[in-house]
Amino acid sequence: MTHPAARFVSRAALALALVTHVQPASAQRPPPRASAPTLPRGSLYVLDATWTTQEGHVIRLAELRGDVVVLTMVYTSCTMTCPLLTNEMLAVQRALPPAIRGRVRFVLASFDPARDSVAVLHAYATKMSLDERWLALRASAADVRQLAVLLGVRYRALPNGDFEHSNIITVLDADGVQQFQAERVPVDRPALVGAVMHAVRSDAADRLRRK
Amino acid sequence: MQRVISLCAPQREVLALLSLVALCGLTAGANAQNASRVSQPARRPVAAHAPMLTVAAGRYQPLYTTDTPVGGIPVGTFLLARTAVTNAEYLRFVTAKPQWRRSRVDGLVADASYLRHWSSDLVLGADARADAPVVNVSWFAASAFAAWADARLPTMAEWELAANRFRQTVGPRAQQLNTSVLAWNGATPAVLPVVGGGMISDEGIADLHGLVWEWVDDFNGVVASGESRGGGGGGDAGLFCAGGAAFSTDPSNYAAFMRYALRGSLHGSYALSTLGFRVARDIAPDIARDIARDIARPHQE
């Protein structure tokens, strides 16, 4: 079980961060837009939890702000539908026009921090040929539970170490607000691709309006 | 023997109905036999909360059947609040944490019913007795309260373990208990009664049955869809990965089945008028060892 102190920090941090606009910390991200507005209601980016990527970088989900995000929850040793979910997202990426592709990130959040170490995530990303638009993330068990509840993802650890879980792929707009979910596999791919394109175009329109 | 029960995709109205059916006027029945387990002192001074009582380690047999280890899921010793969090306690929380007040809370983490039984942000009003269990709180809100109180929510297994520690649930009294649950025949009180007046478990925990439903940390661990058919795989394979746990509908534990059905229908932002919570804490490892030794000794009865 996660150390109670860590759980308290993450829970308290959520409570404290509800209206906090979190600034990106990573040097690799472009600087925030000078006139970036506060997060709209419903944005998942109020979460203050930290996640570690397959490259070992520590980020908050809010650092994804500005890109449309396609997100699912899996675990790397899953042999059932998790590979299907990843492949569906790869297919979505390939189906996007090149101009749009640069505005979309693809995120895999692991149910299984105990076994999905940074090295394991890195190997998985290599095996699945995930390019630089992809993030494979791990966090504490408490933060995983919190993200899953926010997304409506149900999951349960099984005695053999596997996880029983929903097959949900979520599209977040550029402000982290949920726009669409595919709830099952096989995915309705036109609907999912359409939702991503719509979110990208909506964000482009918003930026024009803000100028 | 399995019975096939089919539930439609739950609407809020169905949730409310489910929650009402299982709440009845159960009078305090069992006497706590060994209710004098010493409360774990708080690690730091906090505003007065319910005493924390020890729930001894054990094995819990969940309702889903296909993957449970033989003998049940092991659950370690932990501390559970004697009573559910009250309106008064929750008022202290929102006083300290303004972002959790009704007028300010983000809809992402609490829906429009949040604290609707209170008069205003910081006034309980006539419909919310100070010592009644707080309801209309979301999972996020309950989790935030627990963190503020230097505690956590109990897991599903922990809660169910504690809730099954009633001597009267074996033998002839078991039928009486379940008949009472099924024989609900009146409206839930417009104003909930104060905590502590209901059934007391063998370990001194009050109101685990018959007052309000309670949030658990992993409520979204109920993965099967509402349509749980008995035998071979209880879920839609397209919706769930590894979804195969079939629900056994043990007629003598209808209340437990309803709790599972409710949990499987909840979202974290939901605030229901019959859903509250209580807090739990981890127990210090050396005390857990002492208790395990006590449990291993032969019983003197």
Short mmCIF file of C-alpha atoms in Angstrom, two decimals:
data_model
loop_
_atom_site.label_atom_id
_atom_site.label_comp_id
_atom_site.label_asym_id
_atom_site.label_seq_id
_atom_site.Cartn_x
_atom_site.Cartn_y
_atom_site.Cartn_z
CA MET A 1 0.00 0.00 0.00
CA THR A 2 1.24 3.49 -0.81
CA HIS A 3 2.82 5.22 2.15
CA PRO A 4 0.10 7.20 3.85
CA ALA A 5 2.14 10.40 3.77
CA ALA A 6 2.45 10.28 0.01
CA ARG A 7 -1.26 9.73 -0.35
CA PHE A 8 -2.02 12.65 1.95
CA VAL A 9 0.23 14.92 -0.04
CA SER A 10 -1.39 13.99 -3.29
CA ARG A 11 -4.89 14.28 -1.90
CA ALA A 12 -4.17 17.55 -0.13
CA ALA A 13 -2.45 18.82 -3.22
CA LEU A 14 -5.54 18.17 -5.26
CA ALA A 15 -7.61 20.05 -2.75
CA LEU A 16 -5.21 22.96 -2.81
CA ALA A 17 -4.68 23.02 -6.53
CA LEU A 18 -8.23 23.32 -7.71
CA VAL A 19 -7.88 26.79 -9.16
CA THR A 20 -4.13 26.81 -9.46
CA HIS A 21 -2.69 27.47 -12.86
CA VAL A 22 0.38 25.25 -12.85
CA GLN A 23 3.31 26.56 -14.83
CA PRO A 24 5.31 24.05 -16.82
CA ALA A 25 8.61 23.28 -15.18
CA SER A 26 10.42 21.24 -17.82
CA ALA A 27 13.05 23.09 -19.84
CA GLN A 28 11.99 21.15 -22.91
CA ARG A 29 8.57 22.73 -23.06
CA PRO A 30 8.11 26.03 -24.86
CA PRO A 31 7.49 28.92 -22.47
CA PRO A 32 3.84 29.51 -21.61
CA ARG A 33 1.92 31.92 -23.81
CA ALA A 34 2.08 35.36 -22.31
CA SER A 35 -1.68 35.71 -22.27
CA ALA A 36 -2.53 32.13 -21.20
CA PRO A 37 -5.91 32.23 -19.47
CA THR A 38 -6.77 30.36 -16.30
CA LEU A 39 -7.90 26.77 -16.65
CA PRO A 40 -11.52 26.36 -17.65
CA ARG A 41 -13.89 24.42 -15.42
CA GLY A 42 -13.64 20.72 -16.02
CA SER A 43 -9.96 20.73 -16.88
CA LEU A 44 -8.05 17.72 -15.61
CA TYR A 45 -5.01 19.94 -15.32
CA VAL A 46 -6.03 20.99 -11.82
CA LEU A 47 -4.33 17.77 -10.80
CA ASP A 48 -1.09 18.49 -9.03
CA ALA A 49 0.15 14.90 -9.15
CA THR A 50 3.59 14.26 -10.59
CA TRP A 51 4.20 11.56 -13.16
CA THR A 52 7.48 10.12 -14.41
CA THR A 53 7.93 9.51 -18.12
CA GLN A 54 9.67 6.70 -20.01
CA GLU A 55 12.67 9.05 -20.25
CA GLY A 56 12.72 9.57 -16.49
CA HIS A 57 11.41 13.13 -16.61
CA VAL A 58 9.04 14.20 -13.83
CA ILE A 59 6.06 16.15 -15.10
CA ARG A 60 2.60 17.30 -14.16
CA LEU A 61 -0.20 16.62 -16.64
CA ALA A 62 -0.72 20.38 -16.90
CA GLU A 63 2.49 20.56 -18.91
CA LEU A 64 0.58 18.97 -21.76
CA ARG A 65 -1.56 22.06 -21.99
CA GLY A 66 -1.54 23.52 -25.45
CA ASP A 67 -1.71 20.17 -27.22
CA VAL A 68 -4.71 17.95 -27.71
CA VAL A 69 -4.18 14.78 -25.70
CA VAL A 70 -5.28 11.23 -26.49
CA LEU A 71 -4.98 9.26 -23.27
CA THR A 72 -5.52 5.74 -22.04
CA MET A 73 -4.56 3.65 -19.03
CA VAL A 74 -2.77 0.34 -19.51
CA TYR A 75 -0.02 -1.79 -17.99
CA THR A 76 2.89 -3.07 -20.00
CA SER A 77 2.67 -6.73 -19.07
CA CYS A 78 -0.96 -6.87 -20.23
CA THR A 79 -1.44 -9.35 -23.03
CA MET A 80 -5.10 -8.79 -23.61
CA THR A 81 -6.63 -5.54 -24.71
CA CYS A 82 -3.90 -3.09 -23.68
CA PRO A 83 -1.86 -3.74 -26.86
CA LEU A 84 -5.10 -3.16 -28.79
CA LEU A 85 -5.59 0.19 -27.10
CA THR A 86 -2.05 1.28 -27.92
CA ASN A 87 -2.44 0.13 -31.51
CA GLU A 88 -5.72 1.99 -31.87
CA MET A 89 -3.99 5.16 -30.74
CA LEU A 90 -1.14 4.53 -33.20
CA ALA A 91 -3.71 4.14 -35.94
CA VAL A 92 -5.29 7.44 -34.94
CA GLN A 93 -1.89 9.10 -35.09
CA ARG A 94 -1.28 7.78 -38.58
CA ALA A 95 -4.73 8.86 -39.73
CA LEU A 96 -4.14 12.50 -38.77
CA PRO A 97 -2.98 14.99 -41.43
CA PRO A 98 0.67 15.95 -40.81
CA ALA A 99 -0.25 19.53 -39.87
CA ILE A 100 -2.56 18.22 -37.16
CA ARG A 101 -0.22 15.52 -35.92
CA GLY A 102 2.13 18.07 -34.43
CA ARG A 103 -0.62 19.37 -32.16
CA VAL A 104 -1.51 16.03 -30.57
CA ARG A 105 0.17 14.04 -27.79
CA PHE A 106 -0.49 10.41 -27.00
CA VAL A 107 -0.34 9.39 -23.35
CA LEU A 108 -0.28 5.95 -21.72
CA ALA A 109 -0.69 6.02 -17.93
CA SER A 110 0.23 2.81 -16.15
CA PHE A 111 -1.97 1.01 -13.63
CA ASP A 112 1.08 -0.85 -12.43
CA PRO A 113 3.80 1.35 -10.92
CA ALA A 114 5.19 -1.64 -9.04
CA ARG A 115 6.26 -3.38 -12.23
CA ASP A 116 6.21 -0.57 -14.80
CA SER A 117 9.45 1.12 -13.87
CA VAL A 118 10.97 3.82 -16.07
CA ALA A 119 13.17 1.20 -17.73
CA VAL A 120 10.19 -1.04 -18.41
CA LEU A 121 8.21 1.86 -19.84
CA HIS A 122 11.14 2.85 -22.01
CA ALA A 123 11.48 -0.68 -23.35
CA TYR A 124 7.75 -0.79 -24.03
CA ALA A 125 7.87 2.50 -25.94
CA THR A 126 10.72 1.15 -28.03
CA LYS A 127 8.99 -2.14 -28.69
CA MET A 128 5.78 -0.40 -29.77
CA SER A 129 7.70 2.17 -31.87
CA LEU A 130 6.24 5.12 -30.03
CA ASP A 131 7.66 8.39 -31.33
CA GLU A 132 8.39 11.66 -29.53
CA ARG A 133 4.69 12.58 -29.42
CA TRP A 134 4.12 9.72 -26.95
CA LEU A 135 4.43 9.62 -23.18
CA ALA A 136 4.33 6.50 -21.03
CA LEU A 137 3.77 7.56 -17.43
CA ARG A 138 4.03 6.09 -13.96
CA ALA A 139 2.97 7.59 -10.60
CA SER A 140 2.03 6.49 -7.10
CA ALA A 141 -0.86 4.08 -6.65
CA ALA A 142 -2.91 6.87 -5.07
CA ASP A 143 -2.34 9.20 -8.03
CA VAL A 144 -3.19 6.42 -10.46
CA ARG A 145 -6.47 5.85 -8.60
CA GLN A 146 -7.23 9.56 -8.71
CA LEU A 147 -6.62 9.87 -12.46
CA ALA A 148 -8.71 6.78 -13.14
CA VAL A 149 -11.62 8.13 -11.13
CA LEU A 150 -11.40 11.44 -12.99
CA LEU A 151 -11.50 9.62 -16.32
CA GLY A 152 -14.24 7.21 -15.26
CA VAL A 153 -11.84 4.31 -15.73
CA ARG A 154 -12.58 1.31 -13.50
CA TYR A 155 -9.80 -1.05 -12.51
CA ARG A 156 -8.91 -3.71 -10.00
CA ALA A 157 -5.68 -5.49 -9.20
CA LEU A 158 -6.03 -9.23 -9.62
CA PRO A 159 -4.31 -11.78 -7.39
CA ASN A 160 -1.90 -12.81 -10.19
CA GLY A 161 -0.66 -9.24 -10.69
CA ASP A 162 -2.78 -8.47 -13.74
CA PHE A 163 -5.36 -5.71 -13.78
CA GLU A 164 -8.97 -5.88 -14.79
CA HIS A 165 -9.88 -2.50 -16.28
CA SER A 166 -12.04 -0.44 -18.60
CA ASN A 167 -10.94 -0.05 -22.21
CA ILE A 168 -11.40 3.71 -22.38
CA ILE A 169 -9.55 6.11 -24.66
CA THR A 170 -10.08 9.76 -23.76
CA VAL A 171 -9.57 12.91 -25.83
CA LEU A 172 -8.70 16.06 -23.88
CA ASP A 173 -8.76 19.43 -25.57
CA ALA A 174 -5.81 21.81 -25.39
CA ASP A 175 -6.97 22.99 -21.94
CA GLY A 176 -7.32 19.50 -20.52
CA VAL A 177 -11.10 19.32 -20.69
CA GLN A 178 -12.50 15.94 -21.69
CA GLN A 179 -14.14 16.10 -25.11
CA PHE A 180 -14.70 12.48 -26.12
CA GLN A 181 -14.30 8.93 -24.93
CA ALA A 182 -14.13 5.67 -26.80
CA GLU A 183 -15.47 3.16 -24.29
CA ARG A 184 -14.70 -0.18 -25.86
CA VAL A 185 -12.52 -2.05 -28.29
CA PRO A 186 -12.66 -2.28 -31.20
CA VAL A 187 -12.76 1.48 -31.35
CA ASP A 188 -15.04 3.51 -33.58
CA ARG A 189 -12.01 4.92 -35.30
CA PRO A 190 -13.71 7.60 -37.46
CA ALA A 191 -15.39 8.97 -34.34
CA LEU A 192 -12.14 9.02 -32.39
CA VAL A 193 -10.15 10.61 -35.21
CA GLY A 194 -12.96 13.09 -35.76
CA ALA A 195 -12.95 14.04 -32.08
CA VAL A 196 -9.19 14.68 -32.16
CA MET A 197 -9.43 16.81 -35.30
CA HIS A 198 -12.32 18.78 -33.85
CA ALA A 199 -10.39 19.47 -30.65
CA VAL A 200 -7.34 20.66 -32.61
CA ARG A 201 -9.42 22.94 -34.81
CA SER A 202 -11.32 24.33 -31.80
CA ASP A 203 -8.05 25.19 -30.12
CA ALA A 204 -6.75 26.88 -33.29
CA ALA A 205 -9.91 28.96 -33.45
CA ASP A 206 -9.56 29.89 -29.78
CA ARG A 207 -6.00 31.07 -30.30
CA LEU A 208 -7.07 33.25 -33.20
CA ARG A 209 -9.77 34.79 -31.05
CA ARG A 210 -7.35 35.50 -28.23
CA LYS A 211 -4.86 37.30 -30.44
CA MET B 1 -26.58 -21.38 -6.39
CA GLN B 2 -26.37 -18.43 -8.70
CA ARG B 3 -29.26 -16.30 -9.63
CA VAL B 4 -29.17 -14.21 -12.76
CA ILE B 5 -29.81 -10.61 -11.97
CA SER B 6 -29.83 -8.02 -14.67
CA LEU B 7 -29.55 -4.34 -13.91
CA CYS B 8 -30.21 -1.71 -16.50
CA ALA B 9 -27.53 0.89 -17.06
CA PRO B 10 -27.97 2.91 -13.90
CA GLN B 11 -29.54 6.32 -13.97
CA ARG B 12 -29.37 8.65 -11.01
CA GLU B 13 -32.98 7.78 -10.19
CA VAL B 14 -32.11 4.11 -10.05
CA LEU B 15 -29.20 4.91 -7.81
CA ALA B 16 -31.50 6.74 -5.45
CA LEU B 17 -33.94 3.86 -5.45
CA LEU B 18 -31.21 1.33 -4.78
CA SER B 19 -29.94 3.41 -1.96
CA LEU B 20 -33.35 3.80 -0.38
CA VAL B 21 -34.30 0.14 -0.51
CA ALA B 22 -31.48 -1.05 1.65
CA LEU B 23 -31.88 1.55 4.34
CA CYS B 24 -34.42 0.60 6.92
CA GLY B 25 -35.03 1.27 10.52
CA LEU B 26 -32.72 -1.34 11.91
CA THR B 27 -32.62 -0.90 15.63
CA ALA B 28 -29.38 -1.31 17.45
CA GLY B 29 -29.17 -5.03 17.97
CA ALA B 30 -25.87 -6.62 18.63
CA ASN B 31 -23.95 -5.72 21.73
CA ALA B 32 -20.30 -5.12 21.08
CA GLN B 33 -18.58 -7.99 22.80
CA ASN B 34 -15.02 -6.82 22.81
CA ALA B 35 -15.57 -3.22 21.86
CA SER B 36 -12.96 -1.97 24.26
CA ARG B 37 -9.98 -2.21 21.93
CA VAL B 38 -7.83 0.79 22.70
CA SER B 39 -8.05 3.60 20.18
CA GLN B 40 -4.84 4.44 18.40
CA PRO B 41 -3.79 7.89 19.60
CA ALA B 42 -3.60 10.47 16.81
CA ARG B 43 -0.10 11.18 15.57
CA ARG B 44 -0.73 14.89 15.88
CA PRO B 45 -3.48 16.86 17.54
CA VAL B 46 -6.52 17.20 15.30
CA ALA B 47 -9.98 18.57 15.86
CA ALA B 48 -12.10 15.98 17.62
CA HIS B 49 -13.02 13.26 15.19
CA ALA B 50 -14.60 9.91 15.76
CA PRO B 51 -12.48 7.49 17.77
CA MET B 52 -10.46 5.09 15.63
CA LEU B 53 -11.05 1.44 16.46
CA THR B 54 -9.04 -1.58 15.47
CA VAL B 55 -10.33 -3.89 12.79
CA ALA B 56 -8.33 -7.07 13.10
CA ALA B 57 -6.74 -8.70 10.07
CA GLY B 58 -8.75 -11.37 8.35
CA ARG B 59 -9.77 -12.79 5.04
CA TYR B 60 -12.57 -11.28 3.07
CA GLN B 61 -14.69 -13.22 0.62
CA PRO B 62 -15.88 -10.81 -2.06
CA LEU B 63 -19.00 -11.30 -4.08
CA TYR B 64 -17.17 -11.81 -7.34
CA THR B 65 -16.12 -15.38 -7.65
CA THR B 66 -13.80 -16.25 -10.46
CA ASP B 67 -10.44 -15.01 -9.22
CA THR B 68 -10.58 -14.93 -5.46
CA PRO B 69 -7.78 -16.75 -3.68
CA VAL B 70 -8.83 -19.77 -1.68
CA GLY B 71 -10.14 -18.61 1.68
CA GLY B 72 -10.64 -15.05 0.52
CA ILE B 73 -8.59 -11.90 0.09
CA PRO B 74 -6.20 -11.23 2.99
CA VAL B 75 -6.77 -7.87 4.67
CA GLY B 76 -4.32 -6.51 7.21
CA THR B 77 -5.20 -4.97 10.56
CA PHE B 78 -6.19 -1.32 10.26
CA LEU B 79 -8.01 1.42 12.12
CA LEU B 80 -11.55 2.44 11.21
CA ALA B 81 -13.56 5.35 12.59
CA ARG B 82 -16.29 4.29 14.99
CA THR B 83 -18.78 6.50 13.21
CA ALA B 84 -19.21 8.18 9.86
CA VAL B 85 -17.99 11.73 9.33
CA THR B 86 -20.65 14.14 10.57
CA ASN B 87 -21.95 17.43 9.24
CA ALA B 88 -20.18 19.24 12.09
CA GLU B 89 -16.84 17.60 11.30
CA TYR B 90 -17.22 18.34 7.61
CA LEU B 91 -18.07 21.96 8.41
CA ARG B 92 -14.70 22.28 10.18
CA PHE B 93 -13.07 20.94 7.02
CA VAL B 94 -14.69 23.40 4.62
CA THR B 95 -14.05 26.22 7.07
CA ALA B 96 -10.35 25.37 6.85
CA LYS B 97 -10.39 24.63 3.11
CA PRO B 98 -12.47 27.24 1.25
CA GLN B 99 -12.01 25.54 -2.10
CA TRP B 100 -14.27 22.77 -0.84
CA ARG B 101 -17.15 25.08 0.03
CA ARG B 102 -20.32 24.52 -1.91
CA SER B 103 -20.23 27.78 -3.86
CA ARG B 104 -16.58 27.40 -4.87
CA VAL B 105 -16.06 23.73 -5.60
CA ASP B 106 -15.01 22.70 -9.12
CA GLY B 107 -17.69 20.69 -10.91
CA LEU B 108 -15.01 18.25 -11.97
CA VAL B 109 -14.66 17.00 -8.40
CA ALA B 110 -18.18 17.49 -7.03
CA ASP B 111 -21.47 17.63 -8.89
CA ALA B 112 -24.39 20.01 -8.50
CA SER B 113 -25.81 18.12 -5.50
CA TYR B 114 -22.75 18.76 -3.39
CA LEU B 115 -23.82 19.66 0.17
CA ARG B 116 -27.25 20.60 -1.06
CA HIS B 117 -28.78 19.67 2.29
CA TRP B 118 -26.89 22.50 3.97
CA SER B 119 -28.32 26.01 4.10
CA SER B 120 -25.21 27.63 2.70
CA ASP B 121 -21.43 27.30 2.44
CA LEU B 122 -20.88 27.46 6.19
CA VAL B 123 -24.34 27.04 7.68
CA LEU B 124 -25.77 23.56 8.27
CA GLY B 125 -29.41 24.56 8.66
CA ALA B 126 -32.44 22.62 9.76
CA ASP B 127 -31.95 19.71 7.35
CA ALA B 128 -28.46 18.85 8.50
CA ARG B 129 -28.06 17.86 12.12
CA ALA B 130 -24.58 18.53 13.43
CA ASP B 131 -24.00 14.92 14.46
CA ALA B 132 -25.74 13.24 11.55
CA PRO B 133 -23.55 11.69 8.85
CA VAL B 134 -22.54 14.16 6.17
CA VAL B 135 -23.93 13.16 2.78
CA ASN B 136 -23.96 14.78 -0.67
CA VAL B 137 -20.19 14.60 -0.77
CA SER B 138 -18.19 13.25 -3.71
CA TRP B 139 -15.33 10.76 -3.59
CA PHE B 140 -12.89 13.60 -4.25
CA ALA B 141 -14.35 15.59 -1.37
CA ALA B 142 -14.29 12.60 0.96
CA SER B 143 -10.69 11.87 -0.02
CA ALA B 144 -9.70 15.49 0.58
CA PHE B 145 -11.36 15.43 4.00
CA ALA B 146 -9.50 12.25 4.89
CA ALA B 147 -6.18 13.78 3.89
CA TRP B 148 -6.95 16.91 5.94
CA ALA B 149 -7.75 14.68 8.92
CA ASP B 150 -4.45 12.81 8.52
CA ALA B 151 -6.33 9.72 7.47
CA ARG B 152 -7.57 8.00 4.34
CA LEU B 153 -10.64 6.24 3.01
CA PRO B 154 -10.91 2.52 3.75
CA THR B 155 -10.53 0.18 0.81
CA MET B 156 -13.49 -1.88 -0.32
CA ALA B 157 -11.98 -5.02 1.19
CA GLU B 158 -11.30 -3.28 4.49
CA TRP B 159 -14.82 -1.87 4.68
CA GLU B 160 -16.46 -5.18 3.81
CA LEU B 161 -14.26 -7.04 6.31
CA ALA B 162 -15.33 -4.68 9.07
CA ALA B 163 -18.96 -4.84 7.97
CA ASN B 164 -19.09 -8.61 8.21
CA ARG B 165 -17.97 -8.78 11.82
CA PHE B 166 -21.37 -9.36 13.31
CA ARG B 167 -22.05 -12.48 15.29
CA GLN B 168 -25.68 -12.18 14.40
CA THR B 169 -24.94 -12.68 10.71
CA VAL B 170 -24.46 -16.38 11.22
CA GLY B 171 -27.15 -18.85 12.06
CA PRO B 172 -30.82 -18.05 12.50
CA ARG B 173 -30.19 -14.36 13.27
CA ALA B 174 -28.73 -13.97 9.76
CA GLN B 175 -32.12 -14.53 8.18
CA GLN B 176 -33.66 -11.98 10.50
CA LEU B 177 -31.04 -9.40 9.56
CA ASN B 178 -31.52 -9.93 5.84
CA THR B 179 -35.27 -9.94 6.16
CA SER B 180 -35.04 -6.57 7.84
CA VAL B 181 -32.92 -5.22 5.02
CA LEU B 182 -35.28 -6.53 2.38
CA ALA B 183 -38.39 -5.45 4.23
CA TRP B 184 -37.74 -1.75 3.95
CA ASN B 185 -41.14 -0.29 3.76
CA GLY B 186 -40.88 3.40 4.41
CA ALA B 187 -39.18 6.53 3.22
CA THR B 188 -35.68 7.29 4.32
CA PRO B 189 -35.87 9.99 7.00
CA ALA B 190 -36.03 13.47 5.54
CA VAL B 191 -33.39 14.43 8.05
CA LEU B 192 -30.83 11.73 8.83
CA PRO B 193 -30.45 10.66 12.47
CA VAL B 194 -27.26 11.20 14.43
CA VAL B 195 -24.44 8.72 14.08
CA GLY B 196 -23.84 5.94 16.56
CA GLY B 197 -27.44 4.91 17.08
CA GLY B 198 -27.46 1.97 14.72
CA MET B 199 -26.02 -1.51 14.70
CA ILE B 200 -22.66 -1.92 16.43
CA SER B 201 -20.25 -4.51 15.05
CA ASP B 202 -18.37 -6.96 17.21
CA GLU B 203 -15.43 -4.53 17.08
CA GLY B 204 -17.50 -1.53 18.15
CA ILE B 205 -17.96 0.07 14.75
CA ALA B 206 -21.37 1.72 14.43
CA ASP B 207 -23.79 2.14 11.54
CA LEU B 208 -22.05 0.07 8.89
CA HIS B 209 -25.54 -1.09 7.95
CA GLY B 210 -28.77 0.84 7.93
CA LEU B 211 -27.70 4.48 8.02
CA VAL B 212 -25.95 5.63 4.85
CA TRP B 213 -23.89 4.04 2.08
CA GLU B 214 -20.20 4.85 2.43
CA TRP B 215 -17.44 5.74 -0.03
CA VAL B 216 -14.40 3.49 -0.25
CA ASP B 217 -11.05 4.37 -1.77
CA ASP B 218 -11.27 1.88 -4.63
CA PHE B 219 -14.99 2.09 -5.36
CA ASN B 220 -14.12 2.02 -9.06
CA GLY B 221 -12.60 -1.42 -8.53
CA VAL B 222 -16.01 -2.84 -9.30
CA VAL B 223 -15.33 -3.33 -12.98
CA ALA B 224 -18.13 -5.53 -14.28
CA SER B 225 -20.92 -3.72 -16.05
CA GLY B 226 -24.39 -3.48 -14.59
CA GLU B 227 -25.39 -6.56 -16.50
CA SER B 228 -23.83 -9.33 -14.51
CA ARG B 229 -24.96 -12.67 -15.78
CA GLY B 230 -24.08 -15.68 -13.75
CA GLY B 231 -21.65 -18.21 -15.10
CA GLY B 232 -18.64 -17.79 -17.38
CA GLY B 233 -17.50 -14.18 -17.65
CA GLY B 234 -19.57 -11.45 -16.13
CA GLY B 235 -18.71 -8.54 -18.36
CA ASP B 236 -18.67 -7.31 -21.93
CA ALA B 237 -15.21 -8.23 -23.26
CA GLY B 238 -15.08 -5.12 -25.41
CA LEU B 239 -15.63 -2.83 -22.44
CA PHE B 240 -13.16 -4.42 -20.07
CA CYS B 241 -9.73 -5.96 -20.24
CA ALA B 242 -9.56 -9.24 -18.31
CA GLY B 243 -13.15 -8.65 -17.32
CA GLY B 244 -14.29 -12.05 -16.29
CA ALA B 245 -15.30 -11.91 -12.67
CA ALA B 246 -18.80 -13.26 -12.43
CA PHE B 247 -20.92 -11.97 -9.65
CA SER B 248 -22.40 -14.56 -7.39
CA THR B 249 -25.71 -13.43 -6.04
CA ASP B 250 -25.85 -15.02 -2.67
CA PRO B 251 -29.43 -14.47 -1.57
CA SER B 252 -28.38 -14.30 2.06
CA ASN B 253 -26.19 -11.30 1.32
CA TYR B 254 -28.45 -9.17 -0.81
CA ALA B 255 -27.28 -6.01 0.95
CA ALA B 256 -23.69 -6.74 -0.08
CA PHE B 257 -24.77 -7.26 -3.66
CA MET B 258 -26.51 -3.92 -3.62
CA ARG B 259 -23.39 -2.22 -2.27
CA TYR B 260 -21.43 -3.67 -5.18
CA ALA B 261 -24.08 -2.60 -7.64
CA LEU B 262 -24.02 0.91 -6.24
CA ARG B 263 -20.24 1.16 -6.32
CA GLY B 264 -20.21 -0.06 -9.90
CA SER B 265 -22.56 2.76 -10.83
CA LEU B 266 -20.83 5.62 -9.06
CA HIS B 267 -18.57 8.26 -10.52
CA GLY B 268 -16.14 10.13 -8.33
CA SER B 269 -17.92 13.44 -8.65
CA TYR B 270 -21.31 12.10 -7.58
CA ALA B 271 -22.94 13.49 -4.45
CA LEU B 272 -25.86 11.39 -3.21
CA SER B 273 -28.19 12.12 -0.32
CA THR B 274 -27.69 8.61 1.05
CA LEU B 275 -23.93 8.33 0.56
CA GLY B 276 -21.44 9.44 3.21
CA PHE B 277 -18.12 8.09 4.41
CA ARG B 278 -15.88 7.32 7.34
CA VAL B 279 -12.11 7.45 7.59
CA ALA B 280 -9.46 4.82 8.17
CA ARG B 281 -5.82 4.86 9.15
CA ASP B 282 -2.91 2.49 8.84
CA ILE B 283 -1.83 0.88 12.06
CA ALA B 284 1.75 0.95 13.29
CA PRO B 285 3.57 -2.24 12.22
CA ASP B 286 4.54 -3.25 15.75
CA ILE B 287 0.97 -2.95 16.96
CA ALA B 288 -0.20 -4.94 13.95
CA ARG B 289 2.24 -7.68 14.93
CA ASP B 290 0.90 -7.71 18.50
CA ILE B 291 -2.65 -8.03 17.26
CA ALA B 292 -1.70 -10.81 14.86
CA ARG B 293 -0.22 -12.68 17.80
CA ASP B 294 -3.44 -12.18 19.75
CA ILE B 295 -5.50 -13.49 16.87
CA ALA B 296 -3.33 -16.59 16.58
CA ARG B 297 -3.92 -17.57 20.20
CA PRO B 298 -6.79 -20.00 20.78
CA HIS B 299 -10.06 -18.28 21.59
CA GLN B 300 -11.36 -18.60 25.13
CA GLU B 301 -15.02 -19.30 24.44
#
